[in-house]
Steps between C-alpha positions, in 0.01 A plus 500: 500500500457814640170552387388157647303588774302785354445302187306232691344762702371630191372206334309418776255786472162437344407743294113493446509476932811744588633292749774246566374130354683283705546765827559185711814405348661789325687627830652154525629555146631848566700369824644209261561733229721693711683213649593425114633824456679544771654195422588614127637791640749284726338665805353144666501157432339162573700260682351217727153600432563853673575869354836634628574826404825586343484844389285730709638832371205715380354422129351788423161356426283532866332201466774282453668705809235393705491157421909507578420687790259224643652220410820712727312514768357140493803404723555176377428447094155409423364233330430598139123341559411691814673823378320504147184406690474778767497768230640877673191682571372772246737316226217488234447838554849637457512343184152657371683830600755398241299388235268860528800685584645377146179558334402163381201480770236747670386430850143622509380575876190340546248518769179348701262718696745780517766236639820394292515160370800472274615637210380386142775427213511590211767420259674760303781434313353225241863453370643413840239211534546402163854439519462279878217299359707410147824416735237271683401409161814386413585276781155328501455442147884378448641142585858378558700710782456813651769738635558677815283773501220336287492221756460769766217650320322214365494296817394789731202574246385145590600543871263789533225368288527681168524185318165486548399813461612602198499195313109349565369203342577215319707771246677596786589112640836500360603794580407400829709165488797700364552719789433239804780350337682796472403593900648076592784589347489240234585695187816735642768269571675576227559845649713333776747388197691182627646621830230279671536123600209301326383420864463864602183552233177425659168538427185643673278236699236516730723755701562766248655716776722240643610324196557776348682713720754192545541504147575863473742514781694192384507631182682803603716375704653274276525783221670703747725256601591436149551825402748534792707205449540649112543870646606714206319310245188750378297244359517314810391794704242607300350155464547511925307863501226356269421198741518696795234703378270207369567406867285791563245448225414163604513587907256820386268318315462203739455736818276684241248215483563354803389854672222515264335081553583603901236838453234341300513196754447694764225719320319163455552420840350815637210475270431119616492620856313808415223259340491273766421781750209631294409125540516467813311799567216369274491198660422672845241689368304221393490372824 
């Protein structure tokens, strides 16, 4: 889990171009990776569709500091969808630090009439991306339930569009199937044990963000509320921990794709009125 966010980071750049394949997601999927860590770590939670922070003592790890530290300073707790889908500013590039810092990429200035334009990648470490694409591997190619953490991964990859990048095709169609299940949620309730009424599970409709967020939080709060009814039993609590954190997983990957439909909507949208001007403007010169 700790790993998460750099590991989709990582599988997201295209090798043959150097650059980030799906660069209009992938900071959506960083901001929900760290809301499931910080949630694993017992430093926030979901409840009523909001992040409340209940830790917000320094991790150690800068990124995850300043996610604590904004959602802090949000006042009131944020809604897991509009926190995951304002992504902090330079966040994709604090984590390409990391990954060149470690070694596993090199950022290659690069350059257009003297002016800088970016920075190229190039990936170094083959073993590090071998190991996050077979862990990918694994959860798309499997069937039956996921845990925890490959829940997390799996249904981020499809949040942020890897699904489709890495597996193409009618080869890759059911690995494709297999993790927009595993991003609805509908292969990981068996993480949540049977601390949860049978009326708490839902399923994503035509509101991922909504229904799904509702499902988290009630999901969690009945663990919880389990757990502390049973106190001292370990099983109990653990069971309690593990739902609180698929809370997360399932608020993540909704805001994930809810951030990510909202961008490429209004992408289209510019484009249509972009069009229409040049229209327009075509139109009046014919007269």
């Amino acid at each position: 889990m700790e790993s998460l966010g750099e590991d989709l980071l990582l599988l997201s750049i295209r090798p043959d171009r150097g650059r980030i394949g799906n660069a209009d997601k992938i900071d959506f999927g960083l901001m929900g990776a760290e809301l499931v860590r910080l949630a694993t770590l017992g430093r926030a939670e979901v409840a009523d569709g909001r992040i409340a922070v209940v830790d917000g003592a320094p991790t150690g790890d800068a990124e995850l500091d300043a996610a604590l530290k904004s959602l802090a300073e949000a006042g009131r707790p944020p809604k897991a969808t509009a926190w995951v889908g304002k992504p902090r500013r330079g966040i994709r590039g604090a984590y390409l630090a990391r990954l060149a810092q470690a070694g596993v990429i090199q950022m290659e200035p690069t350059r257009f009439l003297g002016i800088p334009t970016g920075s190229r990648l190039h990936l170094i470490d083959g073993a590090r991306v071998a190991d996050a694409r077979a862990r990918l591997d694994a959860i798309a190619l499997s069937s039956g339930p996921v845990d925890v953490t490959q829940a997390a991964y799996g249904g981020l990859a499809y949040a942020t569009g890897l699904a489709s990048l890495l597996y193409r095709g009618r080869d890759g169609r059911q690995a494709r199937k297999r993790l927009a299940e595993v991003a609805k949620g509908k292969q990981s309730d068996a993480a949540l044990g049977e601390v949860i009424e049978p009326g708490a599970r839902q399923t994503v409709t035509d509101s991922p963000g909504e229904a799904a967020g509702e499902a988290a939080t009630e999901a969690a709060v009945n663990a919880v509320s389990d757990a502390a009814v049973r106190g001292a039993n370990d099983a109990a609590v653990h069971a309690a921990n593990d739902a609180a954190v698929q809370a997360a997983v399932q608020a993540a990957n909704a805001a994930a794709v809810h951030a990510a439909v909202h961008a490429a909507n209004h992408a289209a949208s510019h484009a249509a009125a972009h069009a229409g001007g040049h229209a327009g403007s075509a139109g009046g010169h014919g007269h």
